[in-house]
Amino acid sequence: MRSSFAILILYLLFLVQASLTPWWPDLVLLGLIVVSLHENRLTSTLAGGFVGLCLDATDPAFMGSHVFTLAATGYGVAVLRTVFYRARWATSLFTGLALALKWAVIGLLGVGFPDPAALLVSSVLTLLLAPLVELGLTRLLYNRCQPA
Amino acid sequence: MLRPVVPAWQDRTSWLVIALGVVLLLLPHRLRLRSAQPIQTALLAPLRLGASLGRALSDAKAENERLSLLAVRLSVENARHTAASHAEDAEPSASVNLIRSPVIGRDLTTFEHWLTISRGSRHGVRPGAPVITPDGVCGKVVACGQHQSLVQTLLAPESRIAVVNARSRVPALARPDRSGRLVLDYAPKDSDFRPGDTVVTAGIGTVFPKGLRLGEVADLPDRPGALFKSVSIRPFADIGRVEQVFVMSLPDSALPDSGAMWLENTTPPEISVPGYPANQ
């Protein structure tokens, strides 16, 4: 139930993201990282794959790139969070790593690199917003719940 | 610290999902586009539904405004025909211009006595112009600025409207009581009023043309000692909730019965609009 609700929230974030310009923060990525910090590996990966598929559907030229990066991000965060004690700064760290992975994959695969200015602004905003989103979504979804 | 035991099948399934992403990436471009179409249709359906609902809502609002204007025009046309059918020497009908105006303000005590509308003398509104809604009479303009006007509603204590029973043609004068209804003055004791009768404007004042719908007879309280019949009228227009009104702009030649000076012509209060001379 809790996992379904988390995926629903991610889908809603995708709907919001789909109506924003590339300059806005990556809300889907932030939501996925928060979900992955609390869900198990499989749920995190499936959630990443699902929202990745949603993002790919909006632009078929990128088909598969978002599925790969977001599923890998979900899985990676779910694995890494068990390695060390999860402090507040961990969210920003995971966000930075995920952003680097996402744009490196898109750049390396040659499916097109967005406007560097938009990328920079969006990434900075995403990083700045990470602690706030973590706080808000954790309270909304995982209040008084232990990580899976 | 013990690390949680993660079932191997979870990891294997996760890797499968990640691999699926790679497979999708390696698909030929044409196949990628073809496979994206059904996924796009399914996943973006809520977004499309929201957009189409927004469009439908906007269309419905425009249609509602159009029909509202049409209803008022038909109401005025109906009033004119009614007046013509009851007057032997009916004048040829003059063109009536309806000025649609949103309500942008109300008096702060009752919300029902005074309205401010966002049309003024620049738009052709003049003091004394009748103000109506699709349901019935709303009031009259008592003061105009260039872009705003003040409307005295039929529920304002100063309001008086000459009316007639649409069925029995008994004339009377409508004034507001304190319960959001109107009462009739000077209705003869033996006059024919029945609950449900429609009361329309009489057209014998200098403000309202003949035949505009005002309200219906709601109650006939029995007062044995009274000199006149006691009639309570429920107005058709919901003054407390009206958001849009229509100001009737009549040409000078079509002003109703300007020779008769009835009590409809009550003096408007002294109102000063900042930046504009009083009684403009």
Tab-separated table of C-alpha atoms in Angstrom:
chain	number	residue	atom	x	y	z
A	1	MET	CA	0.000	0.000	0.000
A	2	ARG	CA	2.738	2.397	1.047
A	3	SER	CA	4.808	1.500	-2.015
A	4	SER	CA	1.833	1.995	-4.334
A	5	PHE	CA	1.215	5.400	-2.815
A	6	ALA	CA	4.881	6.289	-3.291
A	7	ILE	CA	4.726	5.316	-6.977
A	8	LEU	CA	1.540	7.331	-7.352
A	9	ILE	CA	3.308	10.358	-5.884
A	10	LEU	CA	6.164	9.826	-8.340
A	11	TYR	CA	3.659	9.682	-11.199
A	12	LEU	CA	2.084	12.942	-10.024
A	13	LEU	CA	5.538	14.497	-9.857
A	14	PHE	CA	6.092	13.326	-13.432
A	15	LEU	CA	2.848	15.005	-14.532
A	16	VAL	CA	4.072	18.234	-12.924
A	17	GLN	CA	7.532	17.828	-14.435
A	18	ALA	CA	6.078	17.223	-17.898
A	19	SER	CA	4.519	20.679	-17.868
A	20	LEU	CA	7.702	22.488	-16.782
A	21	THR	CA	10.597	23.847	-18.808
A	22	PRO	CA	14.103	22.276	-18.615
A	23	TRP	CA	15.148	25.109	-16.291
A	24	TRP	CA	13.079	23.757	-13.414
A	25	PRO	CA	14.493	21.310	-10.847
A	26	ASP	CA	14.214	17.603	-11.571
A	27	LEU	CA	11.323	16.794	-9.251
A	28	VAL	CA	11.005	13.209	-10.433
A	29	LEU	CA	14.625	12.470	-9.602
A	30	LEU	CA	14.279	14.024	-6.162
A	31	GLY	CA	11.109	12.059	-5.471
A	32	LEU	CA	12.734	8.844	-6.608
A	33	ILE	CA	15.747	9.356	-4.341
A	34	VAL	CA	13.507	9.927	-1.319
A	35	VAL	CA	11.447	6.845	-2.147
A	36	SER	CA	14.593	4.787	-2.641
A	37	LEU	CA	15.919	5.878	0.742
A	38	HIS	CA	12.973	4.110	2.365
A	39	GLU	CA	11.868	1.306	0.031
A	40	ASN	CA	13.609	-1.970	-0.760
A	41	ARG	CA	15.822	-2.476	-3.787
A	42	LEU	CA	13.204	-4.022	-6.047
A	43	THR	CA	10.551	-1.395	-5.333
A	44	SER	CA	13.087	1.407	-5.811
A	45	THR	CA	14.229	-0.030	-9.138
A	46	LEU	CA	10.690	-0.621	-10.379
A	47	ALA	CA	9.688	2.893	-9.317
A	48	GLY	CA	12.686	4.297	-11.185
A	49	GLY	CA	11.919	2.214	-14.248
A	50	PHE	CA	8.287	3.293	-14.208
A	51	VAL	CA	8.899	7.048	-13.993
A	52	GLY	CA	11.769	6.641	-16.464
A	53	LEU	CA	9.338	5.057	-18.908
A	54	CYS	CA	6.945	7.955	-18.311
A	55	LEU	CA	9.691	10.494	-19.071
A	56	ASP	CA	10.845	8.528	-22.114
A	57	ALA	CA	7.292	8.461	-23.417
A	58	THR	CA	7.226	12.248	-23.551
A	59	ASP	CA	10.184	12.240	-25.927
A	60	PRO	CA	10.699	8.980	-27.831
A	61	ALA	CA	14.155	10.130	-29.015
A	62	PHE	CA	15.349	9.480	-25.443
A	63	MET	CA	13.524	6.124	-25.212
A	64	GLY	CA	15.355	3.901	-22.739
A	65	SER	CA	17.770	6.489	-21.384
A	66	HIS	CA	15.527	7.577	-18.530
A	67	VAL	CA	14.458	4.006	-17.796
A	68	PHE	CA	18.103	3.013	-17.468
A	69	THR	CA	19.319	6.009	-15.448
A	70	LEU	CA	16.386	6.239	-13.063
A	71	ALA	CA	16.173	2.477	-12.480
A	72	ALA	CA	19.922	2.468	-11.828
A	73	THR	CA	19.552	5.466	-9.525
A	74	GLY	CA	16.758	3.794	-7.559
A	75	TYR	CA	18.747	0.600	-7.209
A	76	GLY	CA	21.975	2.429	-6.407
A	77	VAL	CA	20.440	4.586	-3.679
A	78	ALA	CA	18.674	1.576	-2.142
A	79	VAL	CA	22.003	-0.309	-2.044
A	80	LEU	CA	24.189	2.582	-0.884
A	81	ARG	CA	21.892	3.681	1.911
A	82	THR	CA	22.642	0.425	3.769
A	83	VAL	CA	26.379	0.968	3.502
A	84	PHE	CA	26.577	3.943	5.820
A	85	TYR	CA	24.424	5.740	8.334
A	86	ARG	CA	22.004	7.934	6.423
A	87	ALA	CA	22.497	11.537	7.464
A	88	ARG	CA	20.743	14.583	6.000
A	89	TRP	CA	23.635	15.358	3.681
A	90	ALA	CA	23.299	11.911	2.131
A	91	THR	CA	20.276	13.081	0.150
A	92	SER	CA	22.304	15.854	-1.450
A	93	LEU	CA	25.136	13.418	-2.129
A	94	PHE	CA	22.808	10.920	-3.799
A	95	THR	CA	21.186	13.713	-5.781
A	96	GLY	CA	24.557	14.924	-7.038
A	97	LEU	CA	25.604	11.406	-8.025
A	98	ALA	CA	22.280	10.729	-9.726
A	99	LEU	CA	22.434	13.988	-11.681
A	100	ALA	CA	25.970	13.202	-12.808
A	101	LEU	CA	24.899	9.710	-13.885
A	102	LYS	CA	21.833	10.969	-15.696
A	103	TRP	CA	23.546	13.621	-17.762
A	104	ALA	CA	26.651	11.500	-18.351
A	105	VAL	CA	24.498	8.715	-19.755
A	106	ILE	CA	22.548	11.062	-21.981
A	107	GLY	CA	25.754	12.741	-23.151
A	108	LEU	CA	27.689	9.508	-23.703
A	109	LEU	CA	24.907	7.799	-25.584
A	110	GLY	CA	24.681	10.766	-27.896
A	111	VAL	CA	20.922	11.132	-27.710
A	112	GLY	CA	21.288	14.879	-27.315
A	113	PHE	CA	22.510	17.146	-24.579
A	114	PRO	CA	20.206	19.885	-23.317
A	115	ASP	CA	21.101	23.547	-23.211
A	116	PRO	CA	24.123	23.805	-20.818
A	117	ALA	CA	22.684	26.883	-19.066
A	118	ALA	CA	19.369	25.146	-18.460
A	119	LEU	CA	21.205	22.023	-17.298
A	120	LEU	CA	23.333	24.002	-14.849
A	121	VAL	CA	20.423	25.959	-13.398
A	122	SER	CA	18.218	22.880	-13.152
A	123	SER	CA	20.977	20.853	-11.468
A	124	VAL	CA	21.757	23.587	-8.943
A	125	LEU	CA	18.079	24.016	-8.127
A	126	THR	CA	17.666	20.264	-7.796
A	127	LEU	CA	20.586	20.082	-5.380
A	128	LEU	CA	19.293	23.007	-3.343
A	129	LEU	CA	15.826	21.565	-3.201
A	130	ALA	CA	16.944	18.057	-2.222
A	131	PRO	CA	16.876	18.461	1.618
A	132	LEU	CA	13.490	20.175	1.514
A	133	VAL	CA	11.937	17.524	-0.703
A	134	GLU	CA	13.399	14.786	1.454
A	135	LEU	CA	11.911	16.394	4.543
A	136	GLY	CA	8.494	16.930	2.966
A	137	LEU	CA	8.113	13.578	1.229
A	138	THR	CA	9.441	11.637	4.211
A	139	ARG	CA	6.856	13.247	6.442
A	140	LEU	CA	4.148	12.660	3.864
A	141	LEU	CA	4.943	9.059	3.030
A	142	TYR	CA	7.129	7.578	5.717
A	143	ASN	CA	6.202	9.270	8.946
A	144	ARG	CA	7.228	6.961	11.822
A	145	CYS	CA	8.201	4.184	9.379
A	146	GLN	CA	11.511	2.391	9.459
A	147	PRO	CA	13.417	1.998	6.190
A	148	ALA	CA	12.694	-1.314	4.452
B	1	MET	CA	25.915	-3.911	12.823
B	2	LEU	CA	24.241	-6.660	10.844
B	3	ARG	CA	23.414	-5.876	7.254
B	4	PRO	CA	19.858	-6.785	6.224
B	5	VAL	CA	19.591	-9.908	4.133
B	6	VAL	CA	18.307	-9.003	0.697
B	7	PRO	CA	16.811	-11.841	-1.323
B	8	ALA	CA	18.830	-12.528	-4.443
B	9	TRP	CA	15.700	-12.552	-6.630
B	10	GLN	CA	15.118	-8.890	-5.784
B	11	ASP	CA	18.578	-8.019	-7.085
B	12	ARG	CA	18.128	-10.153	-10.178
B	13	THR	CA	14.778	-8.521	-11.008
B	14	SER	CA	16.281	-5.081	-10.435
B	15	TRP	CA	19.126	-5.819	-12.838
B	16	LEU	CA	16.556	-7.049	-15.352
B	17	VAL	CA	14.724	-3.708	-15.180
B	18	ILE	CA	17.981	-1.809	-15.641
B	19	ALA	CA	18.872	-4.062	-18.559
B	20	LEU	CA	15.478	-3.374	-20.075
B	21	GLY	CA	16.449	0.277	-20.211
B	22	VAL	CA	19.604	-0.597	-22.112
B	23	VAL	CA	17.627	-2.791	-24.527
B	24	LEU	CA	15.209	0.058	-25.178
B	25	LEU	CA	18.161	2.324	-25.874
B	26	LEU	CA	19.593	-0.093	-28.395
B	27	LEU	CA	16.361	-0.423	-30.350
B	28	PRO	CA	16.391	1.067	-33.858
B	29	HIS	CA	15.043	4.594	-33.983
B	30	ARG	CA	11.919	3.683	-35.959
B	31	LEU	CA	11.067	0.808	-33.616
B	32	ARG	CA	11.662	3.095	-30.644
B	33	LEU	CA	9.176	5.621	-31.971
B	34	ARG	CA	6.656	2.891	-32.751
B	35	SER	CA	6.928	1.338	-29.285
B	36	ALA	CA	6.705	4.731	-27.608
B	37	GLN	CA	3.322	5.566	-29.077
B	38	PRO	CA	1.084	3.183	-27.070
B	39	ILE	CA	3.107	3.843	-23.911
B	40	GLN	CA	2.720	7.559	-24.427
B	41	THR	CA	-1.023	7.226	-24.957
B	42	ALA	CA	-1.482	5.230	-21.767
B	43	LEU	CA	0.827	7.161	-19.460
B	44	LEU	CA	-0.129	10.651	-20.559
B	45	ALA	CA	-3.864	9.973	-20.565
B	46	PRO	CA	-4.477	11.829	-17.262
B	47	LEU	CA	-2.573	14.853	-18.566
B	48	ARG	CA	-4.594	14.861	-21.785
B	49	LEU	CA	-7.808	14.368	-19.814
B	50	GLY	CA	-6.962	17.363	-17.607
B	51	ALA	CA	-6.210	19.521	-20.636
B	52	SER	CA	-9.405	18.502	-22.435
B	53	LEU	CA	-11.432	19.109	-19.260
B	54	GLY	CA	-9.919	22.576	-18.998
B	55	ARG	CA	-10.821	23.276	-22.620
B	56	ALA	CA	-14.348	21.935	-22.110
B	57	LEU	CA	-14.758	24.100	-19.018
B	58	SER	CA	-13.590	27.168	-20.889
B	59	ASP	CA	-15.975	26.411	-23.783
B	60	ALA	CA	-18.840	25.849	-21.369
B	61	LYS	CA	-18.134	29.166	-19.668
B	62	ALA	CA	-18.172	31.017	-22.993
B	63	GLU	CA	-21.358	29.221	-24.009
B	64	ASN	CA	-22.915	30.054	-20.654
B	65	GLU	CA	-22.148	33.740	-21.113
B	66	ARG	CA	-23.584	33.666	-24.619
B	67	LEU	CA	-26.775	31.939	-23.482
B	68	SER	CA	-27.052	34.276	-20.511
B	69	LEU	CA	-26.942	37.267	-22.830
B	70	LEU	CA	-29.457	35.598	-25.130
B	71	ALA	CA	-31.777	34.902	-22.188
B	72	VAL	CA	-31.702	38.544	-21.179
B	73	ARG	CA	-32.342	39.698	-24.734
B	74	LEU	CA	-35.295	37.312	-24.995
B	75	SER	CA	-36.542	38.483	-21.609
B	76	VAL	CA	-36.463	42.086	-22.780
B	77	GLU	CA	-38.106	41.130	-26.057
B	78	ASN	CA	-40.780	39.268	-24.134
B	79	ALA	CA	-41.345	42.294	-21.910
B	80	ARG	CA	-41.728	44.487	-24.958
B	81	HIS	CA	-44.281	42.134	-26.527
B	82	THR	CA	-46.182	41.917	-23.247
B	83	ALA	CA	-46.262	45.682	-23.022
B	84	ALA	CA	-47.413	45.976	-26.608
B	85	SER	CA	-50.193	43.461	-26.101
B	86	HIS	CA	-51.569	45.425	-23.132
B	87	ALA	CA	-51.322	48.858	-24.666
B	88	GLU	CA	-53.706	49.860	-27.390
B	89	ASP	CA	-51.493	52.660	-28.619
B	90	ALA	CA	-48.242	50.748	-28.449
B	91	GLU	CA	-45.255	52.603	-29.833
B	92	PRO	CA	-43.017	50.877	-32.349
B	93	SER	CA	-40.303	49.008	-30.427
B	94	ALA	CA	-37.028	50.818	-29.977
B	95	SER	CA	-33.689	49.069	-29.908
B	96	VAL	CA	-32.373	48.252	-26.440
B	97	ASN	CA	-28.678	47.955	-25.885
B	98	LEU	CA	-27.626	45.586	-23.107
B	99	ILE	CA	-24.339	46.312	-21.399
B	100	ARG	CA	-22.959	43.222	-19.721
B	101	SER	CA	-21.077	43.988	-16.542
B	102	PRO	CA	-19.433	41.953	-13.802
B	103	VAL	CA	-20.247	42.819	-10.211
B	104	ILE	CA	-17.036	43.988	-8.563
B	105	GLY	CA	-18.249	45.227	-5.210
B	106	ARG	CA	-21.041	45.096	-2.661
B	107	ASP	CA	-22.049	47.025	0.389
B	108	LEU	CA	-20.271	45.615	3.391
B	109	THR	CA	-23.232	45.280	5.730
B	110	THR	CA	-25.852	43.284	3.876
B	111	PHE	CA	-24.150	42.515	0.522
B	112	GLU	CA	-27.573	43.000	-1.065
B	113	HIS	CA	-28.421	46.698	-1.042
B	114	TRP	CA	-25.718	48.219	-3.248
B	115	LEU	CA	-23.594	46.739	-6.016
B	116	THR	CA	-20.629	48.210	-7.808
B	117	ILE	CA	-20.268	47.208	-11.450
B	118	SER	CA	-17.281	47.629	-13.720
B	119	ARG	CA	-19.000	49.640	-16.439
B	120	GLY	CA	-19.473	53.378	-16.394
B	121	SER	CA	-20.277	56.373	-18.546
B	122	ARG	CA	-17.471	55.440	-20.933
B	123	HIS	CA	-19.425	52.273	-21.729
B	124	GLY	CA	-22.778	54.012	-22.149
B	125	VAL	CA	-24.163	53.508	-18.636
B	126	ARG	CA	-26.290	56.384	-17.374
B	127	PRO	CA	-27.810	57.116	-13.960
B	128	GLY	CA	-31.337	55.750	-13.802
B	129	ALA	CA	-30.667	52.869	-16.206
B	130	PRO	CA	-32.460	49.633	-15.263
B	131	VAL	CA	-30.229	46.759	-14.228
B	132	ILE	CA	-31.438	43.221	-14.837
B	133	THR	CA	-30.249	39.627	-14.625
B	134	PRO	CA	-31.402	36.650	-16.690
B	135	ASP	CA	-33.820	35.830	-13.855
B	136	GLY	CA	-35.386	39.216	-13.381
B	137	VAL	CA	-35.019	42.834	-12.307
B	138	CYS	CA	-31.981	43.570	-10.156
B	139	GLY	CA	-32.138	47.330	-9.551
B	140	LYS	CA	-31.110	50.584	-11.153
B	141	VAL	CA	-27.966	52.627	-11.656
B	142	VAL	CA	-27.834	55.597	-9.286
B	143	ALA	CA	-24.342	56.962	-9.920
B	144	CYS	CA	-21.760	56.623	-12.667
B	145	GLY	CA	-18.047	57.113	-12.826
B	146	GLN	CA	-16.192	56.730	-16.086
B	147	HIS	CA	-15.459	53.055	-15.546
B	148	GLN	CA	-17.651	52.069	-12.607
B	149	SER	CA	-21.254	52.502	-11.581
B	150	LEU	CA	-23.221	52.126	-8.392
B	151	VAL	CA	-26.380	50.031	-8.533
B	152	GLN	CA	-29.204	50.347	-6.050
B	153	THR	CA	-30.767	46.884	-5.862
B	154	LEU	CA	-34.450	46.260	-5.406
B	155	LEU	CA	-33.686	45.166	-1.822
B	156	ALA	CA	-32.219	48.550	-0.817
B	157	PRO	CA	-34.518	50.300	1.695
B	158	GLU	CA	-34.885	53.306	-0.643
B	159	SER	CA	-36.012	51.196	-3.591
B	160	ARG	CA	-39.568	51.552	-4.957
B	161	ILE	CA	-40.773	49.854	-8.139
B	162	ALA	CA	-44.154	50.222	-9.810
B	163	VAL	CA	-45.421	46.726	-10.546
B	164	VAL	CA	-48.436	44.945	-11.884
B	165	ASN	CA	-49.759	41.437	-11.432
B	166	ALA	CA	-49.119	39.732	-14.770
B	167	ARG	CA	-52.357	37.724	-14.461
B	168	SER	CA	-54.914	40.068	-12.949
B	169	ARG	CA	-53.215	43.350	-14.013
B	170	VAL	CA	-53.612	44.840	-10.540
B	171	PRO	CA	-51.046	47.636	-10.055
B	172	ALA	CA	-49.138	48.257	-6.854
B	173	LEU	CA	-45.845	49.578	-5.576
B	174	ALA	CA	-43.116	47.168	-4.470
B	175	ARG	CA	-40.744	48.016	-1.655
B	176	PRO	CA	-38.304	45.780	0.221
B	177	ASP	CA	-38.972	44.397	3.656
B	178	ARG	CA	-36.153	43.295	5.936
B	179	SER	CA	-36.267	39.596	5.106
B	180	GLY	CA	-34.927	39.727	1.546
B	181	ARG	CA	-38.416	39.870	0.040
B	182	LEU	CA	-40.608	42.636	-1.328
B	183	VAL	CA	-43.992	43.775	-0.069
B	184	LEU	CA	-46.639	45.530	-2.112
B	185	ASP	CA	-48.069	48.870	-1.060
B	186	TYR	CA	-51.381	50.270	-2.240
B	187	ALA	CA	-52.818	46.964	-3.444
B	188	PRO	CA	-56.582	47.278	-2.934
B	189	LYS	CA	-58.068	45.109	-0.213
B	190	ASP	CA	-60.221	43.142	-2.676
B	191	SER	CA	-57.552	42.860	-5.398
B	192	ASP	CA	-56.863	39.532	-7.039
B	193	PHE	CA	-53.474	38.183	-5.899
B	194	ARG	CA	-52.788	34.467	-5.571
B	195	PRO	CA	-49.633	32.660	-4.416
B	196	GLY	CA	-47.465	31.906	-7.475
B	197	ASP	CA	-48.652	34.905	-9.478
B	198	THR	CA	-45.876	36.587	-11.422
B	199	VAL	CA	-45.331	40.264	-10.739
B	200	VAL	CA	-43.807	42.380	-13.511
B	201	THR	CA	-42.812	46.007	-13.790
B	202	ALA	CA	-45.714	48.292	-14.643
B	203	GLY	CA	-43.790	50.718	-16.834
B	204	ILE	CA	-45.504	53.743	-15.284
B	205	GLY	CA	-42.445	55.105	-13.550
B	206	THR	CA	-39.480	56.653	-15.286
B	207	VAL	CA	-36.978	53.875	-14.720
B	208	PHE	CA	-38.208	50.423	-15.655
B	209	PRO	CA	-39.876	49.530	-18.946
B	210	LYS	CA	-43.114	47.628	-18.804
B	211	GLY	CA	-43.210	43.866	-18.344
B	212	LEU	CA	-39.818	43.012	-16.791
B	213	ARG	CA	-40.113	40.012	-14.489
B	214	LEU	CA	-39.667	40.969	-10.862
B	215	GLY	CA	-40.836	38.120	-8.652
B	216	GLU	CA	-43.683	35.879	-7.654
B	217	VAL	CA	-46.296	36.140	-4.946
B	218	ALA	CA	-44.979	34.066	-2.064
B	219	ASP	CA	-47.403	34.781	0.716
B	220	LEU	CA	-50.612	36.686	1.460
B	221	PRO	CA	-50.543	37.389	5.204
B	222	ASP	CA	-54.000	38.033	6.630
B	223	ARG	CA	-54.155	41.431	8.374
B	224	PRO	CA	-57.775	42.270	9.135
B	225	GLY	CA	-57.110	45.829	10.306
B	226	ALA	CA	-54.954	46.880	7.347
B	227	LEU	CA	-56.235	49.352	4.749
B	228	PHE	CA	-54.532	47.585	1.846
B	229	LYS	CA	-53.907	43.975	0.927
B	230	SER	CA	-50.715	42.526	2.309
B	231	VAL	CA	-48.696	40.756	-0.408
B	232	SER	CA	-45.229	39.287	-0.021
B	233	ILE	CA	-43.109	38.896	-3.181
B	234	ARG	CA	-40.127	36.593	-3.640
B	235	PRO	CA	-37.741	38.250	-6.164
B	236	PHE	CA	-36.642	36.110	-9.106
B	237	ALA	CA	-33.123	37.548	-9.087
B	238	ASP	CA	-30.845	36.176	-6.388
B	239	ILE	CA	-29.296	39.504	-5.457
B	240	GLY	CA	-26.987	38.038	-2.832
B	241	ARG	CA	-25.234	35.787	-5.344
B	242	VAL	CA	-25.424	37.661	-8.612
B	243	GLU	CA	-22.002	37.952	-10.276
B	244	GLN	CA	-22.967	39.513	-13.572
B	245	VAL	CA	-25.708	41.943	-14.500
B	246	PHE	CA	-26.970	43.668	-17.621
B	247	VAL	CA	-27.549	47.393	-17.784
B	248	MET	CA	-30.335	48.388	-20.159
B	249	SER	CA	-29.326	51.332	-22.239
B	250	LEU	CA	-32.499	52.796	-23.706
B	251	PRO	CA	-32.549	55.592	-26.302
B	252	ASP	CA	-34.153	58.820	-25.067
B	253	SER	CA	-37.192	58.283	-27.246
B	254	ALA	CA	-37.831	54.897	-25.669
B	255	LEU	CA	-37.632	55.907	-22.016
B	256	PRO	CA	-40.793	54.631	-20.394
B	257	ASP	CA	-43.619	57.078	-19.828
B	258	SER	CA	-41.457	60.044	-18.960
B	259	GLY	CA	-44.530	62.169	-18.272
B	260	ALA	CA	-45.516	60.169	-15.215
B	261	MET	CA	-43.524	60.937	-12.085
B	262	TRP	CA	-43.878	57.940	-9.851
B	263	LEU	CA	-42.131	56.944	-6.688
B	264	GLU	CA	-39.591	54.891	-8.647
B	265	ASN	CA	-37.763	58.142	-9.115
B	266	THR	CA	-36.409	58.291	-5.594
B	267	THR	CA	-33.498	60.651	-5.127
B	268	PRO	CA	-30.185	58.832	-5.110
B	269	PRO	CA	-27.946	59.429	-2.100
B	270	GLU	CA	-25.039	61.822	-2.367
B	271	ILE	CA	-22.159	59.690	-3.542
B	272	SER	CA	-18.723	60.949	-4.344
B	273	VAL	CA	-16.287	58.855	-6.323
B	274	PRO	CA	-12.656	59.901	-5.737
B	275	GLY	CA	-11.356	61.654	-8.796
B	276	TYR	CA	-14.768	62.305	-10.310
B	277	PRO	CA	-17.255	65.113	-9.712
B	278	ALA	CA	-20.341	64.143	-7.714
B	279	ASN	CA	-23.556	63.184	-9.594
B	280	GLN	CA	-21.738	62.729	-12.847
